[in-house]
PDB file of C-alpha atoms in Angstrom:
ATOM      1  CA  MET W 149    -109.659   5.922-110.494  1.00  0.00           C
ATOM      2  CA  GLY W 150    -110.524   8.039-107.449  1.00  0.00           C
ATOM      3  CA  ILE W 151    -109.156   6.755-104.160  1.00  0.00           C
ATOM      4  CA  SER W 152    -107.064   3.612-104.004  1.00  0.00           C
ATOM      5  CA  GLY W 153    -108.530   0.341-102.819  1.00  0.00           C
ATOM      6  CA  ILE W 154    -106.521   0.406 -99.626  1.00  0.00           C
ATOM      7  CA  GLU W 155    -107.686   3.947 -98.834  1.00  0.00           C
ATOM      8  CA  LEU W 156    -111.277   2.912 -99.508  1.00  0.00           C
ATOM      9  CA  CYS W 157    -110.957   0.016 -97.072  1.00  0.00           C
ATOM     10  CA  ARG W 158    -109.211   2.166 -94.496  1.00  0.00           C
ATOM     11  CA  ARG W 159    -112.117   4.632 -94.576  1.00  0.00           C
ATOM     12  CA  PHE W 160    -114.656   1.812 -94.444  1.00  0.00           C
ATOM     13  CA  TYR W 161    -113.113   0.511 -91.240  1.00  0.00           C
ATOM     14  CA  ALA W 162    -112.647   3.944 -89.651  1.00  0.00           C
ATOM     15  CA  GLY W 163    -116.083   5.269 -90.564  1.00  0.00           C
ATOM     16  CA  VAL W 164    -118.370   2.228 -90.460  1.00  0.00           C
ATOM     17  CA  VAL W 165    -116.916  -0.950 -88.976  1.00  0.00           C
ATOM     18  CA  GLY W 166    -114.639   0.268 -86.184  1.00  0.00           C
ATOM     19  CA  PRO W 167    -117.109   2.546 -84.394  1.00  0.00           C
ATOM     20  CA  GLN W 168    -119.531  -0.367 -83.928  1.00  0.00           C
ATOM     21  CA  LEU W 169    -117.055  -2.727 -82.268  1.00  0.00           C
ATOM     22  CA  THR W 170    -116.810  -3.215 -78.526  1.00  0.00           C
ATOM     23  CA  VAL W 171    -114.880  -6.511 -78.484  1.00  0.00           C
ATOM     24  CA  PRO W 172    -111.102  -6.938 -78.738  1.00  0.00           C
ATOM     25  CA  HIS W 173    -110.280  -7.308 -82.414  1.00  0.00           C
ATOM     26  CA  SER W 174    -107.815  -6.796 -85.192  1.00  0.00           C
ATOM     27  CA  ALA W 175    -108.805  -5.431 -88.584  1.00  0.00           C
ATOM     28  CA  ALA W 176    -106.914  -5.280 -91.861  1.00  0.00           C
ATOM     29  CA  LEU W 177    -106.871  -5.373 -95.611  1.00  0.00           C
ATOM     30  CA  ILE W 178    -104.935  -8.573 -96.194  1.00  0.00           C
ATOM     31  CA  GLY W 179    -104.932 -11.600 -98.485  1.00  0.00           C
ATOM     32  CA  ARG W 180    -106.257 -11.684-102.042  1.00  0.00           C
ATOM     33  CA  GLY W 181    -106.639  -8.688-104.293  1.00  0.00           C
ATOM     34  CA  SER W 182    -104.602  -6.238-106.352  1.00  0.00           C
ATOM     35  CA  GLU W 183    -105.514  -3.493-103.885  1.00  0.00           C
ATOM     36  CA  VAL W 184    -103.699  -5.412-101.139  1.00  0.00           C
ATOM     37  CA  LEU W 185    -100.512  -5.173-103.192  1.00  0.00           C
ATOM     38  CA  GLY W 186    -101.148  -1.510-103.995  1.00  0.00           C
ATOM     39  CA  PHE W 187    -101.311  -2.219-107.744  1.00  0.00           C
ATOM     40  CA  ASP W 188    -105.025  -1.636-108.348  1.00  0.00           C
ATOM     41  CA  ASP W 189    -106.139   0.811-111.024  1.00  0.00           C
ATOM     42  CA  ALA W 190    -109.420   1.905-112.612  1.00  0.00           C
ATOM     43  CA  MET W 191    -109.863  -1.459-114.319  1.00  0.00           C
ATOM     44  CA  SER W 192    -109.470  -3.301-111.014  1.00  0.00           C
ATOM     45  CA  ALA W 193    -112.805  -1.942-109.797  1.00  0.00           C
ATOM     46  CA  ASP W 194    -114.795  -4.059-112.273  1.00  0.00           C
ATOM     47  CA  HIS W 195    -114.831  -7.096-109.931  1.00  0.00           C
ATOM     48  CA  ASN W 196    -113.872  -8.145-106.393  1.00  0.00           C
ATOM     49  CA  CYS W 197    -112.759  -4.680-105.391  1.00  0.00           C
ATOM     50  CA  GLU W 198    -115.131  -4.023-102.522  1.00  0.00           C
ATOM     51  CA  ALA W 199    -114.844  -1.747 -99.548  1.00  0.00           C
ATOM     52  CA  ARG W 200    -113.535  -4.659 -97.521  1.00  0.00           C
ATOM     53  CA  VAL W 201    -112.280  -5.367 -94.030  1.00  0.00           C
ATOM     54  CA  VAL W 202    -110.944  -8.656 -92.709  1.00  0.00           C
ATOM     55  CA  LEU W 203    -112.027  -8.593 -89.074  1.00  0.00           C
ATOM     56  CA  PHE W 204    -110.295 -10.872 -86.563  1.00  0.00           C
ATOM     57  CA  VAL W 205    -111.997 -11.779 -83.282  1.00  0.00           C
ATOM     58  CA  GLU W 206    -111.311 -14.336 -80.550  1.00  0.00           C
ATOM     59  CA  ASP W 207    -114.613 -16.218 -80.879  1.00  0.00           C
ATOM     60  CA  ALA W 208    -115.490 -17.587 -84.309  1.00  0.00           C
ATOM     61  CA  SER W 209    -119.193 -17.711 -83.370  1.00  0.00           C
ATOM     62  CA  TRP W 210    -119.332 -13.977 -82.589  1.00  0.00           C
ATOM     63  CA  THR W 211    -122.041 -12.097 -84.505  1.00  0.00           C
ATOM     64  CA  PRO W 212    -120.608  -9.209 -86.554  1.00  0.00           C
ATOM     65  CA  PRO W 213    -122.293  -5.813 -86.809  1.00  0.00           C
ATOM     66  CA  GLU W 214    -124.482  -4.977 -89.768  1.00  0.00           C
ATOM     67  CA  VAL W 215    -122.889  -2.798 -92.434  1.00  0.00           C
ATOM     68  CA  PRO W 216    -124.481  -1.005 -95.399  1.00  0.00           C
ATOM     69  CA  GLY W 217    -124.370  -2.791 -98.734  1.00  0.00           C
ATOM     70  CA  GLU W 218    -122.504   0.097-100.332  1.00  0.00           C
ATOM     71  CA  PHE W 219    -119.808   2.505 -99.219  1.00  0.00           C
ATOM     72  CA  LEU W 220    -118.496   5.378-101.371  1.00  0.00           C
ATOM     73  CA  GLY W 221    -120.032   3.782-104.437  1.00  0.00           C
ATOM     74  CA  ARG W 222    -118.549   0.307-103.909  1.00  0.00           C
ATOM     75  CA  ALA W 223    -120.094  -2.883-102.602  1.00  0.00           C
ATOM     76  CA  THR W 224    -119.007  -3.770 -99.072  1.00  0.00           C
ATOM     77  CA  LEU W 225    -117.608  -6.948 -97.575  1.00  0.00           C
ATOM     78  CA  LEU W 226    -116.887  -7.711 -93.927  1.00  0.00           C
ATOM     79  CA  GLU W 227    -114.999 -10.981 -93.459  1.00  0.00           C
ATOM     80  CA  VAL W 228    -114.926 -12.337 -89.899  1.00  0.00           C
ATOM     81  CA  GLN W 229    -112.060 -14.655 -88.953  1.00  0.00           C
ATOM     82  CA  THR W 230    -109.956 -15.872 -86.066  1.00  0.00           C
ATOM     83  CA  LEU W 231    -106.224 -15.396 -86.472  1.00  0.00           C
ATOM     84  CA  SER W 232    -105.539 -19.114 -86.266  1.00  0.00           C
ATOM     85  CA  GLY W 233    -108.340 -20.022 -88.639  1.00  0.00           C
ATOM     86  CA  PHE W 234    -107.361 -17.406 -91.219  1.00  0.00           C
ATOM     87  CA  PHE W 235    -103.674 -18.294 -91.402  1.00  0.00           C
ATOM     88  CA  THR W 236    -104.373 -22.020 -91.332  1.00  0.00           C
ATOM     89  CA  GLU W 237    -106.719 -21.549 -94.280  1.00  0.00           C
ATOM     90  CA  GLN W 238    -104.155 -19.472 -96.156  1.00  0.00           C
ATOM     91  CA  LEU W 239    -100.995 -21.450 -95.374  1.00  0.00           C
ATOM     92  CA  GLY W 240    -102.081 -24.857 -94.108  1.00  0.00           C
ATOM     93  CA  PHE W 241    -100.807 -24.186 -90.572  1.00  0.00           C
ATOM     94  CA  ASP W 242    -100.809 -21.497 -87.891  1.00  0.00           C
ATOM     95  CA  PRO W 243     -97.473 -19.603 -87.954  1.00  0.00           C
ATOM     96  CA  SER W 244     -98.118 -17.719 -84.702  1.00  0.00           C
ATOM     97  CA  ALA W 245     -95.875 -20.105 -82.760  1.00  0.00           C
ATOM     98  CA  GLY W 246     -93.047 -19.827 -85.289  1.00  0.00           C
ATOM     99  CA  LEU W 247     -91.942 -21.547 -88.470  1.00  0.00           C
ATOM    100  CA  ARG W 248     -89.581 -24.442 -89.060  1.00  0.00           C
ATOM    101  CA  VAL W 249     -87.063 -24.394 -91.894  1.00  0.00           C
ATOM    102  CA  GLU W 250     -89.199 -26.935 -93.757  1.00  0.00           C
ATOM    103  CA  ASP W 251     -92.249 -24.688 -93.457  1.00  0.00           C
ATOM    104  CA  TRP W 252     -90.567 -21.859 -95.350  1.00  0.00           C
ATOM    105  CA  PHE W 253     -89.872 -24.094 -98.334  1.00  0.00           C
ATOM    106  CA  THR W 254     -93.562 -24.939 -98.727  1.00  0.00           C
ATOM    107  CA  LEU W 255     -94.883 -21.382 -98.939  1.00  0.00           C
ATOM    108  CA  PRO W 256     -95.363 -19.706-102.346  1.00  0.00           C
ATOM    109  CA  GLU W 257     -93.838 -16.239-102.502  1.00  0.00           C
ATOM    110  CA  GLN W 258     -97.031 -14.735-103.893  1.00  0.00           C
ATOM    111  CA  SER W 259     -98.959 -15.954-100.827  1.00  0.00           C
ATOM    112  CA  LEU W 260     -96.371 -14.527 -98.464  1.00  0.00           C
ATOM    113  CA  ARG W 261     -96.483 -11.195-100.269  1.00  0.00           C
ATOM    114  CA  MET W 262    -100.283 -11.001 -99.978  1.00  0.00           C
ATOM    115  CA  LEU W 263    -100.182 -11.805 -96.266  1.00  0.00           C
ATOM    116  CA  THR W 264     -97.499  -9.237 -95.483  1.00  0.00           C
ATOM    117  CA  ALA W 265     -98.783  -6.467 -97.777  1.00  0.00           C
ATOM    118  CA  GLY W 266    -101.972  -4.462 -97.320  1.00  0.00           C
ATOM    119  CA  GLU W 267    -102.493  -2.640 -94.045  1.00  0.00           C
ATOM    120  CA  VAL W 268    -103.485  -3.348 -90.448  1.00  0.00           C
ATOM    121  CA  PHE W 269    -106.125  -0.830 -89.334  1.00  0.00           C
ATOM    122  CA  HIS W 270    -106.456  -1.937 -85.691  1.00  0.00           C
ATOM    123  CA  ASP W 271    -104.670  -4.617 -83.702  1.00  0.00           C
ATOM    124  CA  ASP W 272    -105.724  -5.891 -80.278  1.00  0.00           C
ATOM    125  CA  LEU W 273    -104.994  -9.571 -81.032  1.00  0.00           C
ATOM    126  CA  GLY W 274    -101.456  -9.572 -82.416  1.00  0.00           C
ATOM    127  CA  LEU W 275    -102.095  -9.733 -86.150  1.00  0.00           C
ATOM    128  CA  GLN W 276     -99.022  -7.628 -86.925  1.00  0.00           C
ATOM    129  CA  ALA W 277     -96.843  -9.919 -84.831  1.00  0.00           C
ATOM    130  CA  VAL W 278     -97.845 -12.854 -87.057  1.00  0.00           C
ATOM    131  CA  ARG W 279     -97.191 -10.762 -90.164  1.00  0.00           C
ATOM    132  CA  ASP W 280     -93.771  -9.854 -88.746  1.00  0.00           C
ATOM    133  CA  ARG W 281     -92.937 -13.565 -88.451  1.00  0.00           C
ATOM    134  CA  LEU W 282     -93.715 -13.910 -92.152  1.00  0.00           C
ATOM    135  CA  ALA W 283     -92.021 -10.664 -93.196  1.00  0.00           C
ATOM    136  CA  TYR W 284     -89.103 -12.409 -94.922  1.00  0.00           C
ATOM    137  CA  TYR W 285     -87.091 -15.602 -94.960  1.00  0.00           C
ATOM    138  CA  PRO W 286     -84.574 -16.334 -92.194  1.00  0.00           C
ATOM    139  CA  ASP W 287     -81.066 -15.574 -93.424  1.00  0.00           C
ATOM    140  CA  ASP W 288     -79.932 -19.124 -94.166  1.00  0.00           C
ATOM    141  CA  VAL W 289     -83.209 -20.076 -95.835  1.00  0.00           C
ATOM    142  CA  TRP W 290     -82.762 -16.931 -97.950  1.00  0.00           C
ATOM    143  CA  ARG W 291     -79.213 -17.964 -98.864  1.00  0.00           C
ATOM    144  CA  TYR W 292     -80.386 -21.403 -99.895  1.00  0.00           C
ATOM    145  CA  LEU W 293     -83.126 -19.929-102.078  1.00  0.00           C
ATOM    146  CA  LEU W 294     -80.533 -17.664-103.689  1.00  0.00           C
ATOM    147  CA  ILE W 295     -78.382 -20.734-104.399  1.00  0.00           C
ATOM    148  CA  SER W 296     -81.415 -22.423-105.911  1.00  0.00           C
ATOM    149  CA  ALA W 297     -82.147 -19.361-108.046  1.00  0.00           C
ATOM    150  CA  TRP W 298     -78.582 -19.124-109.354  1.00  0.00           C
ATOM    151  CA  TRP W 299     -78.713 -22.800-110.299  1.00  0.00           C
ATOM    152  CA  ARG W 300     -81.835 -22.047-112.302  1.00  0.00           C
ATOM    153  CA  VAL W 301     -79.690 -19.703-114.415  1.00  0.00           C
ATOM    154  CA  HIS W 302     -76.274 -21.371-114.689  1.00  0.00           C
ATOM    155  CA  PRO W 303     -77.175 -24.601-116.553  1.00  0.00           C
ATOM    156  CA  GLU W 304     -79.453 -22.814-119.029  1.00  0.00           C
ATOM    157  CA  LEU W 305     -77.208 -19.986-120.209  1.00  0.00           C
ATOM    158  CA  ASN W 306     -75.549 -21.900-123.031  1.00  0.00           C
ATOM    159  CA  LEU W 307     -78.798 -23.450-124.231  1.00  0.00           C
ATOM    160  CA  ALA W 308     -80.112 -20.295-125.890  1.00  0.00           C
ATOM    161  CA  GLY W 309     -77.130 -20.491-128.217  1.00  0.00           C
ATOM    162  CA  ARG W 310     -77.309 -24.256-128.631  1.00  0.00           C
ATOM    163  CA  ALA W 311     -80.944 -24.135-129.722  1.00  0.00           C
ATOM    164  CA  GLY W 312     -80.312 -21.248-132.105  1.00  0.00           C
ATOM    165  CA  TYR W 313     -77.264 -23.007-133.571  1.00  0.00           C
ATOM    166  CA  VAL W 314     -79.476 -25.737-135.035  1.00  0.00           C
ATOM    167  CA  GLY W 315     -81.936 -23.200-136.419  1.00  0.00           C
ATOM    168  CA  ASP W 316     -84.405 -23.285-133.542  1.00  0.00           C
ATOM    169  CA  GLU W 317     -84.780 -19.561-133.028  1.00  0.00           C
ATOM    170  CA  LEU W 318     -88.189 -19.960-131.401  1.00  0.00           C
ATOM    171  CA  GLY W 319     -86.732 -22.375-128.861  1.00  0.00           C
ATOM    172  CA  SER W 320     -83.758 -20.086-128.302  1.00  0.00           C
ATOM    173  CA  ALA W 321     -86.066 -17.119-127.712  1.00  0.00           C
ATOM    174  CA  LEU W 322     -88.140 -19.157-125.265  1.00  0.00           C
ATOM    175  CA  ILE W 323     -85.030 -20.119-123.294  1.00  0.00           C
ATOM    176  CA  GLY W 324     -83.939 -16.479-123.299  1.00  0.00           C
ATOM    177  CA  ALA W 325     -87.318 -15.354-121.984  1.00  0.00           C
ATOM    178  CA  GLN W 326     -87.207 -17.947-119.204  1.00  0.00           C
ATOM    179  CA  LEU W 327     -83.737 -16.777-118.239  1.00  0.00           C
ATOM    180  CA  VAL W 328     -85.028 -13.195-118.040  1.00  0.00           C
ATOM    181  CA  GLU W 329     -87.683 -14.316-115.563  1.00  0.00           C
ATOM    182  CA  ASP W 330     -85.116 -16.293-113.570  1.00  0.00           C
ATOM    183  CA  LEU W 331     -82.794 -13.279-113.361  1.00  0.00           C
ATOM    184  CA  MET W 332     -85.711 -11.116-112.263  1.00  0.00           C
ATOM    185  CA  ARG W 333     -86.553 -13.605-109.516  1.00  0.00           C
ATOM    186  CA  LEU W 334     -82.960 -13.434-108.363  1.00  0.00           C
ATOM    187  CA  CYS W 335     -83.346  -9.679-108.029  1.00  0.00           C
ATOM    188  CA  PHE W 336     -86.440 -10.031-105.849  1.00  0.00           C
ATOM    189  CA  LEU W 337     -84.492 -12.386-103.604  1.00  0.00           C
ATOM    190  CA  MET W 338     -81.443 -10.156-103.480  1.00  0.00           C
ATOM    191  CA  GLU W 339     -83.563  -7.179-102.435  1.00  0.00           C
ATOM    192  CA  ARG W 340     -85.455  -9.332 -99.920  1.00  0.00           C
ATOM    193  CA  GLN W 341     -88.880  -8.839-101.439  1.00  0.00           C
ATOM    194  CA  TYR W 342     -91.429 -11.548-102.149  1.00  0.00           C
ATOM    195  CA  ALA W 343     -92.304 -11.778-105.829  1.00  0.00           C
ATOM    196  CA  PRO W 344     -96.019 -11.431-106.683  1.00  0.00           C
ATOM    197  CA  TYR W 345     -97.937 -13.553-109.174  1.00  0.00           C
ATOM    198  CA  SER W 346     -97.552 -13.058-112.916  1.00  0.00           C
ATOM    199  CA  LYS W 347    -100.012 -10.174-113.406  1.00  0.00           C
ATOM    200  CA  TRP W 348     -97.968  -7.863-111.202  1.00  0.00           C
ATOM    201  CA  PHE W 349     -94.535  -9.485-111.515  1.00  0.00           C
ATOM    202  CA  GLY W 350     -93.123  -6.922-113.959  1.00  0.00           C
ATOM    203  CA  THR W 351     -94.789  -4.001-112.176  1.00  0.00           C
ATOM    204  CA  ALA W 352     -93.238  -5.004-108.867  1.00  0.00           C
ATOM    205  CA  PHE W 353     -89.861  -5.638-110.518  1.00  0.00           C
ATOM    206  CA  ALA W 354     -89.843  -2.095-111.909  1.00  0.00           C
ATOM    207  CA  ARG W 355     -90.173  -0.815-108.326  1.00  0.00           C
ATOM    208  CA  LEU W 356     -87.126  -2.709-107.067  1.00  0.00           C
ATOM    209  CA  THR W 357     -84.070  -0.560-106.469  1.00  0.00           C
ATOM    210  CA  CYS W 358     -82.299  -2.322-109.331  1.00  0.00           C
ATOM    211  CA  GLY W 359     -85.351  -2.323-111.625  1.00  0.00           C
ATOM    212  CA  PRO W 360     -84.681   0.897-113.566  1.00  0.00           C
ATOM    213  CA  GLU W 361     -81.088  -0.200-114.270  1.00  0.00           C
ATOM    214  CA  LEU W 362     -81.948  -3.741-115.346  1.00  0.00           C
ATOM    215  CA  GLU W 363     -85.191  -3.284-117.294  1.00  0.00           C
ATOM    216  CA  PRO W 364     -83.571  -2.002-120.519  1.00  0.00           C
ATOM    217  CA  ILE W 365     -80.905  -4.721-120.359  1.00  0.00           C
ATOM    218  CA  LEU W 366     -83.519  -7.452-119.985  1.00  0.00           C
ATOM    219  CA  HIS W 367     -85.634  -5.947-122.763  1.00  0.00           C
ATOM    220  CA  THR W 368     -82.607  -6.341-125.054  1.00  0.00           C
ATOM    221  CA  VAL W 369     -82.638 -10.094-124.409  1.00  0.00           C
ATOM    222  CA  LEU W 370     -86.332 -10.329-125.265  1.00  0.00           C
ATOM    223  CA  ARG W 371     -85.967  -8.239-128.431  1.00  0.00           C
ATOM    224  CA  ALA W 372     -82.919 -10.031-129.847  1.00  0.00           C
ATOM    225  CA  ASP W 373     -83.369 -11.084-133.476  1.00  0.00           C
ATOM    226  CA  GLY W 374     -80.995 -14.050-133.458  1.00  0.00           C
ATOM    227  CA  TRP W 375     -79.200 -16.336-131.053  1.00  0.00           C
ATOM    228  CA  GLN W 376     -75.859 -14.522-131.353  1.00  0.00           C
ATOM    229  CA  ASP W 377     -77.438 -11.225-130.297  1.00  0.00           C
ATOM    230  CA  ARG W 378     -79.392 -13.049-127.622  1.00  0.00           C
ATOM    231  CA  GLU W 379     -76.193 -14.585-126.262  1.00  0.00           C
ATOM    232  CA  LYS W 380     -74.526 -11.158-126.011  1.00  0.00           C
ATOM    233  CA  ALA W 381     -77.603  -9.707-124.320  1.00  0.00           C
ATOM    234  CA  LEU W 382     -77.769 -12.585-121.829  1.00  0.00           C
ATOM    235  CA  MET W 383     -74.103 -12.093-120.952  1.00  0.00           C
ATOM    236  CA  ALA W 384     -74.781  -8.418-120.276  1.00  0.00           C
ATOM    237  CA  ALA W 385     -77.855  -9.290-118.211  1.00  0.00           C
ATOM    238  CA  TYR W 386     -75.952 -11.842-116.130  1.00  0.00           C
ATOM    239  CA  GLU W 387     -73.139  -9.361-115.519  1.00  0.00           C
ATOM    240  CA  ALA W 388     -75.651  -6.707-114.453  1.00  0.00           C
ATOM    241  CA  VAL W 389     -77.413  -9.026-111.979  1.00  0.00           C
ATOM    242  CA  ALA W 390     -74.032 -10.216-110.707  1.00  0.00           C
ATOM    243  CA  GLY W 391     -73.174  -6.565-110.126  1.00  0.00           C
ATOM    244  CA  VAL W 392     -76.294  -6.161-108.002  1.00  0.00           C
ATOM    245  CA  HIS W 393     -75.204  -9.129-105.867  1.00  0.00           C
ATOM    246  CA  ASN W 394     -71.717  -7.743-105.380  1.00  0.00           C
ATOM    247  CA  ARG W 395     -72.900  -4.212-104.595  1.00  0.00           C
ATOM    248  CA  LEU W 396     -75.323  -5.474-101.949  1.00  0.00           C
ATOM    249  CA  GLY W 397     -72.491  -7.279-100.142  1.00  0.00           C
ATOM    250  CA  ILE W 398     -74.490 -10.497 -99.805  1.00  0.00           C
ATOM    251  CA  THR W 399     -71.180 -12.397 -99.906  1.00  0.00           C
ATOM    252  CA  ALA W 400     -67.586 -11.426-100.506  1.00  0.00           C
ATOM    253  CA  PRO W 401     -67.273 -10.094-104.067  1.00  0.00           C
ATOM    254  CA  VAL W 402     -67.604 -12.857-106.653  1.00  0.00           C
ATOM    255  CA  GLU W 403     -65.364 -12.676-109.691  1.00  0.00           C
ATOM    256  CA  LEU W 404     -66.814 -13.322-113.133  1.00  0.00           C
ATOM    257  CA  GLY W 405     -65.339 -15.203-116.020  1.00  0.00           C
ATOM    258  CA  ILE W 406     -66.411 -16.256-119.506  1.00  0.00           C
ATOM    259  CA  GLU W 407     -66.666 -19.963-120.248  1.00  0.00           C
ATOM    260  CA  GLN W 408     -67.294 -22.033-123.342  1.00  0.00           C
ATOM    261  CA  MET W 409     -68.678 -25.317-122.081  1.00  0.00           C
ATOM    262  CA  TRP W 410     -67.001 -28.361-123.697  1.00  0.00           C
ATOM    263  CA  GLY W 411     -65.226 -25.971-126.037  1.00  0.00           C
ATOM    264  CA  ARG W 412     -68.440 -25.231-127.913  1.00  0.00           C
ATOM    265  CA  PRO W 413     -68.948 -21.855-129.620  1.00  0.00           C
ATOM    266  CA  PHE W 414     -71.369 -20.545-126.984  1.00  0.00           C
ATOM    267  CA  LYS W 415     -70.146 -18.048-124.427  1.00  0.00           C
ATOM    268  CA  VAL W 416     -71.575 -17.866-120.930  1.00  0.00           C
ATOM    269  CA  VAL W 417     -70.643 -15.680-117.994  1.00  0.00           C
ATOM    270  CA  TRP W 418     -69.996 -17.576-114.782  1.00  0.00           C
ATOM    271  CA  GLY W 419     -69.451 -16.597-111.175  1.00  0.00           C
ATOM    272  CA  ASP W 420     -69.473 -19.009-108.259  1.00  0.00           C
ATOM    273  CA  PHE W 421     -72.369 -17.409-106.450  1.00  0.00           C
ATOM    274  CA  PRO W 422     -73.709 -20.757-105.188  1.00  0.00           C
ATOM    275  CA  GLY W 423     -70.354 -21.564-103.614  1.00  0.00           C
ATOM    276  CA  ALA W 424     -70.038 -18.172-101.954  1.00  0.00           C
ATOM    277  CA  LEU W 425     -73.564 -18.370-100.579  1.00  0.00           C
ATOM    278  CA  SER W 426     -73.223 -21.958 -99.409  1.00  0.00           C
ATOM    279  CA  ALA W 427     -70.104 -21.150 -97.409  1.00  0.00           C
ATOM    280  CA  ALA W 428     -72.104 -18.678 -95.298  1.00  0.00           C
ATOM    281  CA  ILE W 429     -74.861 -21.134 -94.252  1.00  0.00           C
ATOM    282  CA  THR W 430     -74.614 -22.088 -90.573  1.00  0.00           C
ATOM    283  CA  ASP W 431     -78.096 -23.391 -89.714  1.00  0.00           C
ATOM    284  CA  PRO W 432     -77.660 -27.189 -89.495  1.00  0.00           C
ATOM    285  CA  THR W 433     -81.060 -27.964 -91.003  1.00  0.00           C
ATOM    286  CA  VAL W 434     -80.476 -25.693 -93.992  1.00  0.00           C
ATOM    287  CA  ARG W 435     -76.897 -26.980 -94.262  1.00  0.00           C
ATOM    288  CA  ALA W 436     -78.153 -30.570 -94.496  1.00  0.00           C
ATOM    289  CA  ILE W 437     -80.658 -29.628 -97.208  1.00  0.00           C
ATOM    290  CA  ALA W 438     -78.045 -27.660 -99.149  1.00  0.00           C
ATOM    291  CA  ASP W 439     -75.572 -30.545 -98.991  1.00  0.00           C
ATOM    292  CA  ARG W 440     -78.211 -32.992-100.196  1.00  0.00           C
ATOM    293  CA  TRP W 441     -80.020 -30.920-102.828  1.00  0.00           C
ATOM    294  CA  PRO W 442     -78.247 -27.719-103.850  1.00  0.00           C
ATOM    295  CA  VAL W 443     -80.248 -27.282-107.047  1.00  0.00           C
ATOM    296  CA  GLY W 444     -82.861 -24.961-108.510  1.00  0.00           C
ATOM    297  CA  GLY W 445     -86.541 -25.335-109.145  1.00  0.00           C
ATOM    298  CA  ILE W 446     -87.940 -24.966-105.653  1.00  0.00           C
ATOM    299  CA  ASP W 447     -89.944 -21.896-106.588  1.00  0.00           C
ATOM    300  CA  ARG W 448     -91.510 -23.807-109.493  1.00  0.00           C
ATOM    301  CA  LEU W 449     -92.489 -26.592-107.132  1.00  0.00           C
ATOM    302  CA  ARG W 450     -94.096 -24.121-104.730  1.00  0.00           C
ATOM    303  CA  THR W 451     -95.873 -22.371-107.577  1.00  0.00           C
ATOM    304  CA  VAL W 452     -97.383 -25.554-109.002  1.00  0.00           C
ATOM    305  CA  LEU W 453     -98.258 -27.037-105.601  1.00  0.00           C
ATOM    306  CA  TRP W 454     -99.602 -23.796-104.183  1.00  0.00           C
ATOM    307  CA  LYS W 455    -102.591 -24.979-102.193  1.00  0.00           C
ATOM    308  CA  PRO W 456    -102.171 -25.201 -98.410  1.00  0.00           C
ATOM    309  CA  ALA W 457    -103.087 -28.893 -98.578  1.00  0.00           C
ATOM    310  CA  ASP W 458    -100.045 -29.459-100.819  1.00  0.00           C
ATOM    311  CA  ARG W 459     -97.599 -28.483 -98.066  1.00  0.00           C
ATOM    312  CA  ARG W 460     -97.165 -32.067 -96.888  1.00  0.00           C
ATOM    313  CA  THR W 461     -96.212 -33.167-100.389  1.00  0.00           C
ATOM    314  CA  ILE W 462     -93.606 -30.429-100.755  1.00  0.00           C
ATOM    315  CA  ALA W 463     -92.201 -31.037 -97.264  1.00  0.00           C
ATOM    316  CA  THR W 464     -91.291 -34.627 -98.176  1.00  0.00           C
ATOM    317  CA  PHE W 465     -88.583 -33.274-100.482  1.00  0.00           C
ATOM    318  CA  PHE W 466     -86.798 -31.802 -97.468  1.00  0.00           C
ATOM    319  CA  SER W 467     -87.184 -34.638 -94.968  1.00  0.00           C
TER     320      SER W 467
END
């Protein structure tokens, strides 16, 4: 592969762009691209993997310097932005003045990861301060999203068995696979990391602190031959993720039990994680939302309605 995309862009700024600038500016590799996330490889260079700098200036009409069309064998790209214009384009608003609770619920995790990853090469204008505001969710917003994520798991756990019981092994496997993703998303939240989009979701999960422990357990769910084996694997996966929660001390330790809903022959592990998390919420705005809508699915909503223009639509759910 040679040098990484981020190293290429760092050298492009230091050797070509930066020396020509005499105005206050900030410069970074930020936004779209596998190289921003640090996941680029040799295949990534086949498209949109330029020697690139996003250059922030105070005056949008400022004329940028000329740069060569190629640097170290790659095409070059110099994007000129203002801080306000860039973040408004990316998020639908300028977060430099702060974010409301409602704002956080409208922002897809993959967008937040791309805006807080990468690297700032130079910063006269306060780019890093804006990135710091976006670094991670406020504590009570985070707790609410954890509640939402647990409620994505709890109601579905018995359904893998229920589908398999009537001979629908394909449906049971599909439910099991969705539960694996939901448990993985819980882990991203618990370790306070934004989850990337699907191409790099598993790669990023493997780099979580809990990733090496949980990967083989989750693989067992996906490889199960029948619903009974899948049920056992899901119980083990739930217990493992519950163990991560308890070890991190996010709440007081939550005890686990095994339930058979309505006396049916499907076993599910249960711990009252939503209750423990809800008890710790003190922000009145988050408290009101949690009392009105303590359910899962918010991340799906943000993923489907991902465009900045969709923020108003999403915000109506929390007003």
